[in-house]
Short mmCIF file of C-alpha atoms in Angstrom, two decimals:
data_model
loop_
_atom_site.label_atom_id
_atom_site.label_comp_id
_atom_site.label_asym_id
_atom_site.label_seq_id
_atom_site.Cartn_x
_atom_site.Cartn_y
_atom_site.Cartn_z
CA MET A 45 100.71 126.59 125.79
CA SER A 46 99.91 125.06 121.54
CA THR A 47 101.63 126.11 119.39
CA THR A 48 99.45 126.10 115.76
CA VAL A 49 101.14 125.25 112.60
CA PRO A 50 101.06 126.97 109.75
CA LYS A 51 99.17 125.86 106.98
CA GLY A 52 101.45 124.39 104.11
CA ALA A 53 104.34 124.48 106.83
CA PRO A 54 106.36 121.19 105.81
CA PRO A 55 105.81 118.61 108.62
CA LYS A 56 108.21 118.67 111.89
CA ALA A 57 110.79 115.65 111.97
CA THR A 58 109.17 112.54 114.32
CA ALA A 59 111.22 110.59 116.21
CA ARG A 60 111.80 107.89 113.69
CA GLU A 61 113.55 110.63 111.63
CA TRP A 62 115.89 111.48 114.27
CA ALA A 63 116.12 107.30 114.67
CA GLY A 64 116.79 107.30 110.86
CA LEU A 65 119.41 110.08 111.43
CA CYS A 66 120.92 108.11 114.16
CA VAL A 67 121.21 105.09 111.26
CA LEU A 68 122.84 107.20 108.49
CA ALA A 69 125.06 108.88 111.10
CA LEU A 70 127.01 105.62 111.78
CA PRO A 71 128.01 104.82 107.52
CA THR A 72 129.36 108.36 107.26
CA LEU A 73 131.62 108.02 110.70
CA LEU A 74 133.16 104.90 108.92
CA LEU A 75 133.92 106.18 106.30
CA ALA A 76 136.24 109.06 107.21
CA LEU A 77 137.35 106.74 109.69
CA ASP A 78 138.22 104.37 106.63
CA GLN A 79 139.98 107.49 104.62
CA SER A 80 142.63 108.12 107.44
CA VAL A 81 142.86 105.29 109.49
CA LEU A 82 144.75 102.97 107.09
CA PHE A 83 148.33 105.19 107.13
CA LEU A 84 148.45 103.45 110.92
CA ALA A 85 148.14 100.19 109.69
CA LEU A 86 150.22 100.50 106.16
CA PRO A 87 153.71 99.17 108.11
CA HIS A 88 151.91 96.24 109.70
CA LEU A 89 150.78 95.04 106.06
CA ALA A 90 153.51 95.61 104.65
CA GLU A 91 155.79 92.86 106.84
CA SER A 92 152.33 90.48 106.44
CA LEU A 93 152.07 91.15 102.67
CA ASN A 94 155.06 92.53 101.40
CA PRO A 95 153.62 94.97 98.47
CA THR A 96 156.11 96.73 96.38
CA GLY A 97 156.62 100.45 96.27
CA THR A 98 154.10 100.76 93.37
CA GLN A 99 151.70 98.49 95.11
CA THR A 100 151.59 100.34 98.76
CA LEU A 101 150.84 103.66 96.66
CA TRP A 102 147.94 101.83 95.05
CA ILE A 103 146.78 100.17 98.56
CA MET A 104 146.53 103.74 99.82
CA ASP A 105 145.16 105.74 96.63
CA ILE A 106 142.58 103.23 95.22
CA TYR A 107 139.96 103.38 97.63
CA GLY A 108 139.99 107.49 97.34
CA PHE A 109 140.17 107.12 92.96
CA MET A 110 137.07 105.02 92.97
CA ILE A 111 134.72 106.86 95.56
CA ALA A 112 135.66 110.34 94.02
CA GLY A 113 135.35 108.46 90.40
CA PHE A 114 131.80 107.24 91.24
CA LEU A 115 130.25 109.97 93.58
CA VAL A 116 128.41 111.27 90.35
CA THR A 117 127.07 108.21 88.70
CA MET A 118 125.97 106.91 92.40
CA GLY A 119 123.99 110.57 93.08
CA THR A 120 121.78 109.98 90.19
CA LEU A 121 121.85 106.42 90.04
CA GLY A 122 120.27 106.59 94.03
CA ASP A 123 117.25 109.27 92.42
CA ARG A 124 116.60 106.13 89.68
CA ILE A 125 116.54 103.26 91.23
CA GLY A 126 115.56 104.54 95.08
CA ARG A 127 118.43 106.50 97.64
CA ARG A 128 117.20 103.84 100.15
CA LYS A 129 117.73 101.33 97.77
CA LEU A 130 121.05 102.18 96.79
CA LEU A 131 122.35 102.26 100.58
CA MET A 132 121.66 99.11 101.21
CA ILE A 133 123.10 97.70 98.04
CA GLY A 134 126.07 99.87 99.13
CA ALA A 135 125.79 98.76 102.74
CA LEU A 136 126.07 95.42 102.01
CA VAL A 137 128.65 95.15 99.72
CA VAL A 138 130.60 97.66 102.23
CA GLY A 139 130.28 94.53 104.53
CA ILE A 140 131.51 91.81 102.00
CA THR A 141 133.91 93.80 100.89
CA SER A 142 135.62 95.34 104.67
CA LEU A 143 135.87 91.05 105.38
CA MET A 144 137.27 90.82 102.11
CA ALA A 145 140.18 93.46 102.71
CA ALA A 146 140.78 92.00 106.45
CA PHE A 147 142.02 88.46 105.77
CA SER A 148 143.27 89.35 101.74
CA THR A 149 146.55 87.24 101.55
CA SER A 150 148.53 89.32 98.85
CA ALA A 151 148.73 92.52 98.17
CA GLU A 152 146.75 91.87 94.60
CA MET A 153 143.43 90.90 96.45
CA LEU A 154 143.68 93.83 99.42
CA ILE A 155 144.39 96.44 96.20
CA VAL A 156 140.92 94.86 94.21
CA THR A 157 139.01 94.66 97.40
CA ARG A 158 139.66 98.20 98.71
CA ALA A 159 138.70 99.08 94.98
CA LEU A 160 135.40 97.72 95.64
CA LEU A 161 135.39 99.09 98.64
CA GLY A 162 135.77 102.54 97.43
CA ILE A 163 133.27 101.93 94.62
CA ALA A 164 130.84 100.48 97.35
CA ALA A 165 131.64 103.80 99.47
CA ALA A 166 130.68 106.03 96.63
CA THR A 167 126.71 104.56 96.94
CA LEU A 168 126.68 105.70 101.11
CA MET A 169 127.96 109.38 100.77
CA PRO A 170 125.45 110.68 98.57
CA SER A 171 122.81 108.45 99.42
CA THR A 172 122.96 109.30 103.04
CA LEU A 173 122.74 113.05 102.54
CA ALA A 174 120.14 113.01 100.31
CA LEU A 175 117.86 110.91 102.34
CA ILE A 176 118.38 113.73 105.13
CA SER A 177 117.04 116.14 102.85
CA ASN A 178 114.23 114.02 102.24
CA MET A 179 113.13 112.81 106.43
CA PHE A 180 113.77 116.60 107.29
CA GLN A 181 111.12 119.18 105.24
CA ASP A 182 111.29 121.86 108.30
CA GLU A 183 114.56 124.18 106.85
CA HIS A 184 115.89 124.26 110.28
CA GLN A 185 115.59 120.16 111.41
CA ARG A 186 117.19 120.36 108.21
CA GLY A 187 119.86 122.45 109.27
CA ARG A 188 120.53 120.38 112.44
CA ALA A 189 119.98 116.93 110.99
CA ILE A 190 123.41 117.96 108.05
CA ALA A 191 125.07 119.71 110.93
CA VAL A 192 124.93 116.26 112.33
CA TRP A 193 126.47 114.35 109.21
CA ALA A 194 128.70 116.87 109.10
CA SER A 195 130.02 116.37 112.49
CA CYS A 196 130.18 112.51 112.24
CA PHE A 197 132.27 113.23 108.41
CA MET A 198 134.39 115.44 110.96
CA GLY A 199 134.94 113.58 113.51
CA GLY A 200 135.64 110.47 111.88
CA THR A 201 138.65 111.56 110.13
CA ALA A 202 140.25 112.81 113.44
CA LEU A 203 139.52 109.70 115.24
CA GLY A 204 140.69 107.45 112.40
CA PRO A 205 144.39 107.56 114.00
CA VAL A 206 143.26 106.83 117.58
CA ILE A 207 140.35 104.26 117.20
CA GLY A 208 143.51 102.33 114.50
CA GLY A 209 146.34 102.84 116.89
CA VAL A 210 143.85 101.00 119.99
CA MET A 211 143.19 98.31 117.68
CA LEU A 212 146.08 97.83 116.57
CA GLU A 213 147.70 97.72 119.76
CA TYR A 214 145.74 94.67 120.06
CA TRP A 215 145.37 93.03 116.87
CA TRP A 216 146.44 92.33 113.47
CA TRP A 217 146.13 94.85 110.54
CA GLY A 218 143.09 93.65 109.30
CA SER A 219 141.05 94.41 112.27
CA VAL A 220 140.47 97.82 110.91
CA PHE A 221 138.69 97.26 108.11
CA LEU A 222 136.71 95.14 110.59
CA LEU A 223 135.10 98.14 111.46
CA GLY A 224 132.88 98.02 109.35
CA VAL A 225 131.58 95.04 109.31
CA PRO A 226 128.51 95.44 112.93
CA VAL A 227 128.15 98.75 111.05
CA MET A 228 126.49 97.34 108.04
CA VAL A 229 124.78 95.19 109.73
CA ILE A 230 122.98 98.21 112.05
CA LEU A 231 122.17 99.68 109.08
CA LEU A 232 120.85 96.85 106.69
CA VAL A 233 118.23 95.63 109.88
CA ALA A 234 117.81 99.13 110.65
CA ALA A 235 117.22 100.83 107.63
CA PRO A 236 113.69 99.58 106.28
CA PHE A 237 112.02 100.61 109.11
CA VAL A 238 113.69 104.47 109.91
CA LEU A 239 114.54 105.68 106.83
CA PRO A 240 112.03 106.33 103.62
CA GLU A 241 112.22 105.68 100.26
CA TYR A 242 112.72 108.06 97.45
CA ARG A 243 112.82 107.83 93.91
CA ASP A 244 112.05 110.39 91.30
CA PRO A 245 109.64 108.28 88.45
CA ALA A 246 110.64 110.53 86.04
CA GLY A 247 114.36 110.37 85.67
CA GLY A 248 114.45 108.46 82.88
CA ARG A 249 117.67 105.76 82.19
CA ILE A 250 121.06 106.13 83.10
CA ASP A 251 123.06 107.43 80.39
CA LEU A 252 126.25 104.78 80.45
CA VAL A 253 127.91 106.83 77.69
CA SER A 254 128.05 109.78 80.39
CA VAL A 255 129.02 107.22 83.34
CA VAL A 256 131.86 106.40 80.96
CA LEU A 257 132.79 110.07 80.36
CA SER A 258 132.38 110.96 83.62
CA LEU A 259 135.21 107.99 85.19
CA ALA A 260 137.79 109.35 82.14
CA ALA A 261 137.31 113.19 83.37
CA ILE A 262 137.52 112.50 87.34
CA LEU A 263 139.87 109.71 87.67
CA PRO A 264 142.59 111.30 85.50
CA MET A 265 142.16 114.71 87.44
CA ILE A 266 142.15 113.21 91.12
CA TYR A 267 145.25 110.80 89.92
CA GLY A 268 147.45 113.85 88.63
CA LEU A 269 146.62 115.97 91.27
CA LYS A 270 147.78 113.21 93.54
CA GLU A 271 150.87 112.74 91.93
CA VAL A 272 151.59 116.25 91.38
CA ALA A 273 151.56 116.37 95.47
CA ARG A 274 153.93 113.33 95.38
CA SER A 275 156.35 113.56 92.91
CA GLY A 276 156.02 117.42 91.73
CA TRP A 277 154.88 118.52 88.71
CA GLU A 278 156.07 115.76 86.17
CA LEU A 279 154.82 114.96 82.80
CA VAL A 280 152.42 111.83 82.78
CA PRO A 281 150.11 113.83 85.55
CA ALA A 282 150.20 116.76 83.92
CA LEU A 283 149.13 115.46 80.78
CA ALA A 284 146.75 113.04 83.45
CA ILE A 285 144.81 116.60 84.47
CA VAL A 286 144.86 117.81 81.15
CA VAL A 287 142.94 114.77 79.70
CA GLY A 288 140.81 114.68 82.38
CA LEU A 289 139.69 118.45 82.25
CA ALA A 290 138.98 117.57 78.72
CA VAL A 291 137.07 114.99 78.49
CA GLY A 292 135.10 116.64 81.86
CA ALA A 293 134.31 119.12 78.29
CA LEU A 294 132.98 116.72 76.85
CA PHE A 295 131.43 115.16 79.54
CA VAL A 296 129.15 118.46 80.15
CA LYS A 297 128.50 119.09 76.33
CA ARG A 298 126.75 116.21 76.41
CA GLN A 299 124.82 116.75 79.45
CA GLY A 300 122.98 119.63 77.83
CA THR A 301 121.88 117.56 75.27
CA LEU A 302 120.23 114.44 76.96
CA GLU A 303 116.95 114.70 78.26
CA HIS A 304 117.96 112.65 81.43
CA PRO A 305 120.99 113.58 81.96
CA LEU A 306 123.92 112.09 84.43
CA MET A 307 124.29 115.56 85.87
CA ASP A 308 122.12 117.96 86.01
CA ILE A 309 123.79 121.39 84.51
CA SER A 310 121.05 123.55 85.00
CA LEU A 311 121.94 123.19 88.80
CA PHE A 312 124.34 125.62 88.17
CA LYS A 313 122.10 128.36 87.02
CA ARG A 314 121.06 128.79 90.81
CA GLY A 315 123.33 131.12 92.00
CA ALA A 316 123.30 129.86 95.37
CA PHE A 317 123.78 126.57 94.73
CA THR A 318 126.61 127.55 92.73
CA ALA A 319 128.47 129.61 94.99
CA SER A 320 127.49 127.10 98.26
CA LEU A 321 130.23 124.73 95.92
CA LEU A 322 132.76 126.87 95.43
CA VAL A 323 133.08 127.88 98.68
CA LEU A 324 133.02 124.15 100.34
CA MET A 325 135.91 123.39 97.52
CA PHE A 326 137.81 126.38 98.57
CA ALA A 327 137.22 125.68 102.12
CA MET A 328 138.51 122.03 101.25
CA VAL A 329 141.85 123.38 99.69
CA THR A 330 142.68 125.07 102.44
CA MET A 331 142.03 122.03 104.87
CA GLY A 332 143.48 119.76 102.35
CA GLY A 333 146.96 121.64 102.00
CA SER A 334 146.84 122.42 105.76
CA TYR A 335 146.22 119.13 107.43
CA LEU A 336 149.22 118.10 104.85
CA PHE A 337 151.64 120.40 106.79
CA ILE A 338 150.26 119.97 110.55
CA SER A 339 150.39 116.28 110.19
CA GLY A 340 154.26 116.36 108.53
CA TYR A 341 155.03 118.79 111.36
CA LEU A 342 153.73 116.02 114.08
CA GLN A 343 155.88 113.66 112.57
CA MET A 344 158.85 114.60 110.67
CA VAL A 345 159.42 118.49 113.18
CA GLU A 346 158.24 117.16 116.45
CA GLY A 347 159.35 113.56 115.42
CA LEU A 348 155.93 111.91 117.34
CA SER A 349 154.21 109.01 116.46
CA PRO A 350 151.00 108.63 113.57
CA PHE A 351 148.88 107.34 116.57
CA GLN A 352 150.41 111.00 118.93
CA ALA A 353 149.63 113.09 115.87
CA GLY A 354 146.47 111.59 115.55
CA MET A 355 145.33 112.34 119.67
CA TRP A 356 146.80 115.79 118.96
CA MET A 357 144.46 116.37 115.82
CA VAL A 358 141.17 115.56 118.38
CA PRO A 359 141.09 119.32 119.96
CA SER A 360 140.28 120.69 116.09
CA ALA A 361 137.83 118.02 115.32
CA LEU A 362 135.62 118.03 118.43
CA VAL A 363 135.86 122.73 118.16
CA SER A 364 134.84 122.33 114.33
CA ILE A 365 131.59 119.21 115.70
CA VAL A 366 131.09 122.62 118.43
CA ALA A 367 130.90 124.50 115.13
CA ALA A 368 129.10 123.30 112.75
CA THR A 369 126.35 122.05 115.37
CA LEU A 370 125.56 125.73 116.86
CA ALA A 371 125.46 127.18 113.06
CA PRO A 372 121.57 126.01 112.49
CA THR A 373 121.14 128.01 116.00
CA LEU A 374 123.04 131.41 114.57
CA THR A 375 121.06 131.56 111.15
CA LYS A 376 117.85 132.09 112.68
CA ARG A 377 119.22 135.64 113.75
CA LEU A 378 121.74 136.47 110.92
CA PRO A 379 122.52 134.86 106.88
CA MET A 380 123.62 132.15 105.68
CA GLY A 381 126.40 134.22 104.60
CA VAL A 382 127.21 136.33 107.09
CA VAL A 383 127.88 133.16 109.16
CA ILE A 384 129.94 131.33 107.19
CA GLY A 385 131.86 134.39 106.12
CA PHE A 386 132.03 135.25 110.13
CA GLY A 387 133.42 131.60 110.76
CA LEU A 388 135.80 132.16 107.28
CA GLY A 389 137.44 135.60 108.89
CA VAL A 390 137.70 133.10 112.27
CA THR A 391 139.98 130.98 110.02
CA THR A 392 141.99 133.18 108.38
CA ILE A 393 143.23 134.18 112.06
CA GLY A 394 144.18 130.52 112.79
CA TYR A 395 145.91 129.87 109.37
CA LEU A 396 148.08 133.39 109.86
CA LEU A 397 149.02 131.76 113.46
CA LEU A 398 150.45 128.53 111.39
CA ALA A 399 153.18 131.69 109.88
CA PHE A 400 154.63 132.44 112.96
CA VAL A 401 155.31 128.08 113.81
CA ASN A 402 159.16 127.50 114.53
CA PRO A 403 160.78 124.68 114.49
CA ALA A 404 161.83 124.49 118.36
CA GLY A 405 159.03 124.83 120.56
CA GLY A 406 156.03 126.01 118.22
CA LEU A 407 153.64 122.69 119.17
CA PRO A 408 151.31 124.66 121.17
CA LEU A 409 150.95 127.53 118.49
CA LEU A 410 150.86 125.37 115.87
CA ILE A 411 147.55 123.91 117.77
CA ALA A 412 146.20 126.48 118.68
CA GLY A 413 146.18 127.60 114.98
CA PHE A 414 144.84 124.31 114.23
CA VAL A 415 141.96 124.64 116.31
CA ILE A 416 141.07 128.31 115.45
CA ALA A 417 141.29 127.43 111.80
CA PHE A 418 138.37 124.71 112.38
CA LEU A 419 136.62 126.37 114.49
CA GLY A 420 135.79 128.33 111.61
CA THR A 421 135.76 125.49 109.33
CA GLY A 422 132.57 124.06 111.08
CA PRO A 423 129.86 125.87 110.01
CA ILE A 424 130.82 125.50 105.91
CA GLY A 425 130.73 121.28 106.44
CA ALA A 426 127.16 122.36 108.27
CA LEU A 427 125.34 125.05 106.42
CA GLY A 428 127.35 124.97 102.91
CA THR A 429 126.15 121.14 102.69
CA ASN A 430 122.47 122.27 103.92
CA LEU A 431 122.79 124.40 100.89
CA VAL A 432 123.63 122.75 98.03
CA VAL A 433 121.43 120.11 98.67
CA SER A 434 118.37 122.64 99.66
CA SER A 435 118.94 124.72 96.45
CA ALA A 436 118.11 121.75 94.62
CA PRO A 437 114.61 120.05 93.68
CA PRO A 438 113.80 117.03 95.83
CA GLU A 439 113.61 114.83 92.81
CA LYS A 440 117.71 116.29 92.12
CA GLY A 441 118.70 115.62 95.71
CA GLY A 442 120.94 112.63 95.29
CA SER A 443 122.67 114.37 92.54
CA ALA A 444 123.29 117.70 94.93
CA ALA A 445 124.35 115.38 97.02
CA SER A 446 127.40 114.06 95.03
CA LEU A 447 128.52 117.32 93.43
CA SER A 448 128.26 118.84 97.30
CA GLU A 449 130.68 115.66 97.93
CA THR A 450 132.94 115.48 94.46
CA SER A 451 133.83 119.19 95.17
CA GLY A 452 134.36 118.35 98.55
CA GLU A 453 137.26 115.12 96.86
CA PHE A 454 138.34 117.87 94.45
CA GLY A 455 139.38 120.68 96.79
CA ILE A 456 141.24 118.12 99.14
CA ALA A 457 143.49 116.51 96.14
CA PHE A 458 144.28 120.11 94.61
CA GLY A 459 145.10 121.85 98.23
CA VAL A 460 147.32 118.52 98.96
CA ALA A 461 148.73 118.95 95.21
CA ALA A 462 149.07 122.55 95.06
CA LEU A 463 149.79 123.80 98.28
CA GLY A 464 152.14 120.68 99.26
CA SER A 465 153.88 121.13 95.79
CA LEU A 466 154.59 124.42 96.52
CA GLY A 467 155.84 124.05 100.35
CA GLY A 468 158.13 121.22 98.32
CA ALA A 469 159.52 124.32 96.64
CA ILE A 470 159.71 126.29 99.50
CA TYR A 471 161.97 123.51 101.56
CA GLN A 472 163.79 123.34 98.69
CA SER A 473 164.94 126.47 98.17
CA LYS A 474 165.76 126.88 101.84
CA ILE A 475 167.36 123.46 102.31
CA THR A 476 170.71 123.65 103.27
CA THR A 477 173.51 120.40 103.17
CA PRO A 478 175.71 120.18 105.92
CA ASP A 479 180.17 119.12 104.89
CA GLY A 480 180.58 115.87 104.93
CA LEU A 481 177.38 114.49 102.68
CA SER A 482 178.26 112.73 99.47
CA GLU A 483 176.83 114.12 95.98
CA ALA A 484 174.23 110.93 96.62
CA SER A 485 173.29 111.67 100.08
CA ALA A 486 172.74 115.35 99.66
CA ASP A 487 170.71 114.83 96.58
CA THR A 488 167.98 112.83 98.56
CA VAL A 489 168.00 115.71 101.92
CA ARG A 490 167.29 118.54 99.32
CA ASN A 491 164.50 116.57 97.41
CA SER A 492 162.56 116.16 100.47
CA VAL A 493 161.87 116.09 104.12
CA GLU A 494 161.24 112.42 104.46
CA GLY A 495 164.87 111.56 102.28
CA ALA A 496 166.13 113.95 104.75
CA ILE A 497 165.18 112.14 107.53
CA ALA A 498 166.07 108.68 106.57
CA GLU A 499 169.48 109.99 105.63
CA ALA A 500 169.92 111.59 109.32
CA ASP A 501 168.87 107.78 110.95
CA LYS A 502 172.04 106.74 108.53
CA LEU A 503 174.61 108.72 109.86
CA GLN A 504 176.31 109.10 113.16
CA GLY A 505 176.23 111.72 115.79
CA ALA A 506 176.39 115.45 114.61
CA LEU A 507 176.24 114.97 110.85
CA GLY A 508 173.37 113.52 111.38
CA ASP A 509 171.81 115.47 113.79
CA GLN A 510 172.51 118.64 111.41
CA VAL A 511 170.69 117.38 108.73
CA LEU A 512 167.84 116.83 110.39
CA GLU A 513 167.94 120.14 112.12
CA ALA A 514 168.29 121.46 108.59
CA ALA A 515 165.43 119.58 107.31
CA ARG A 516 163.46 120.49 109.79
CA ASP A 517 164.19 123.91 109.40
CA ALA A 518 163.23 124.36 106.14
CA PHE A 519 160.12 122.29 106.29
CA THR A 520 158.79 124.67 108.86
CA SER A 521 159.44 127.29 106.28
CA GLY A 522 157.24 125.71 104.14
CA LEU A 523 154.53 125.46 106.23
CA ASN A 524 154.90 128.87 106.97
CA THR A 525 154.10 130.03 103.74
CA VAL A 526 151.36 127.93 103.82
CA GLY A 527 149.56 129.02 106.53
CA ILE A 528 149.89 132.66 104.56
CA VAL A 529 148.59 131.12 101.31
CA CYS A 530 145.98 129.90 103.31
CA ALA A 531 144.92 132.55 105.21
CA ALA A 532 144.72 134.49 101.47
CA LEU A 533 142.40 131.96 100.38
CA ALA A 534 140.12 131.99 103.64
CA ALA A 535 139.34 135.46 103.54
CA ILE A 536 138.71 135.50 99.77
CA THR A 537 136.78 133.02 100.30
CA ALA A 538 134.61 134.97 103.28
CA VAL A 539 133.65 137.47 100.93
CA LEU A 540 132.72 135.54 98.26
CA ALA A 541 130.29 133.55 101.05
CA THR A 542 129.68 136.78 102.89
CA THR A 543 128.93 138.64 99.22
CA ALA A 544 127.29 135.66 96.98
CA LEU A 545 125.11 134.70 99.81
CA ARG A 546 123.90 137.71 101.53
CA LYS A 547 120.63 137.09 100.94
CA VAL A 548 119.98 133.62 101.51
CA ASP A 549 117.83 133.13 105.12
CA GLY A 550 119.05 130.83 107.63
CA GLY A 551 117.61 127.31 106.69
CA GLY A 552 118.96 127.51 102.73
CA GLY A 553 115.34 126.49 101.20
CA HIS A 554 114.77 124.32 98.64
CA GLY A 555 115.68 126.32 95.26
CA GLY A 556 113.09 127.55 92.48
CA GLY A 557 111.17 124.86 91.31
CA ALA A 558 111.16 122.59 94.48
CA GLU A 559 108.48 123.47 96.05
CA GLU A 560 105.87 122.14 93.48
CA ALA A 561 108.15 118.48 93.64
CA ALA A 562 107.79 118.93 97.01
CA PRO A 563 107.95 115.25 98.58
CA GLU A 564 104.89 113.93 100.71
CA GLN A 565 105.29 110.33 103.29
CA ASP A 566 103.15 107.68 102.87
CA ALA A 567 103.21 106.72 106.68
CA ALA A 568 101.79 103.52 106.15
CA GLU A 569 105.12 102.32 103.80
CA GLY A 570 107.56 104.12 105.00
CA THR A 571 108.22 105.76 101.40
CA LEU A 572 108.08 109.06 99.77
CA GLN A 573 107.32 109.98 96.33
CA PRO A 574 107.29 113.14 94.27
CA ALA A 575 103.94 115.27 94.14
CA GLN A 576 103.48 114.45 90.29
CA ASP A 577 103.53 110.86 91.23
CA ARG A 578 100.43 111.00 93.44
#
């Protein structure tokens, strides 16, 4: 039986597009791995490079800072010069800087190479997502393709500690950076054959003042949020956040005066676009905060190694991948807001279970709650991201993709900072120090669970056990509170998604005005050009 394609219907993806998706999935998986694998390598590289405490923090943080800071710029740059071109340039730089990082001979060299690696990674993230929106013009196929993209990101985050643990078992610390080299080689070889090119010929030139303002807004805010999570609300991180917000206001104001803005603020006039960004950001707030305390419980309460803790994280990643993959199918029968809202309702139940975890014997309930929570958040990564990209005209796909990624970065950073501070405050209010400790040791124990565990290791016999038990009880109280707050946020976000996205159909579809700019593919050259450029 033959199927008649309605006149004017978007073309279906061919084998070439699906092969291209496989190529785009590789850097997405790699970027997620890179953000989690370094935690395992840190003790090994510390022995080799002997970094100071400050240098260690910069080795860990500079990669994420650069990604967050350059996402908006790189998303728009891809729209201007060509998304495939920017992807390939970024892949080349990622491959080179990965080699440099692997063979770094000093802490300073590793910090610089990690910074360059973060800037290069910022070219890959929006480019992959924007290209997917170009390659898959049928809304349901696009939904499934973005679900695969989101699944790679979720899976890479969970698999990072597992893969890193295996590599460090047999090779030196630099081997974890070499993962990126073969992946980038495959991308560079295959991209010209399976990926189309797309650029906006009417995009104009990049406004360098806007680039500087975006960096001056995003970097201080991310830095401030990370420092709040690490040290609490002190003067310097608080000022950094305030400065970032002030410069951000100037950035937004400038975009409204430019003919070719770095960030098209008119996208926020689309209700589905703005609502999707908010839902994504709020979901990342709960994920960032809960992940911090769940991983902390596994290592500091259960006493597991990072590799063992990573293995316990795998089930949550698997169920989120399954949920993300199935979500586009559900939207054929149900509105997207209902699917996302129902998923967040499931997430609420998972987070509520964390409120009942005990320091002794709490591992099964912790894992059950974590798995249920991630099962419910799976559809958000696939459907929410699809809706953000689909709500924007094709020529703004890179910009929309970068905003989607940036909202996620901010959500995670804010979740770690705010919920980390809350859990830390609960810990300090609940901790009790046993008799027999010096004043200095008691202050260390009261300050953080990490300090308490370090002090317990120094003490002998029953006193050390008492310190350890008190610290684990107090930390678990913080986890319980964070679970309740995450459940409340998830429930509020579920209501937001269900109401704000109730009229959005299953495919998401392009926002108003997208149809006039729909791209068409040139089969001979494999490039995409906007309709107005034909």
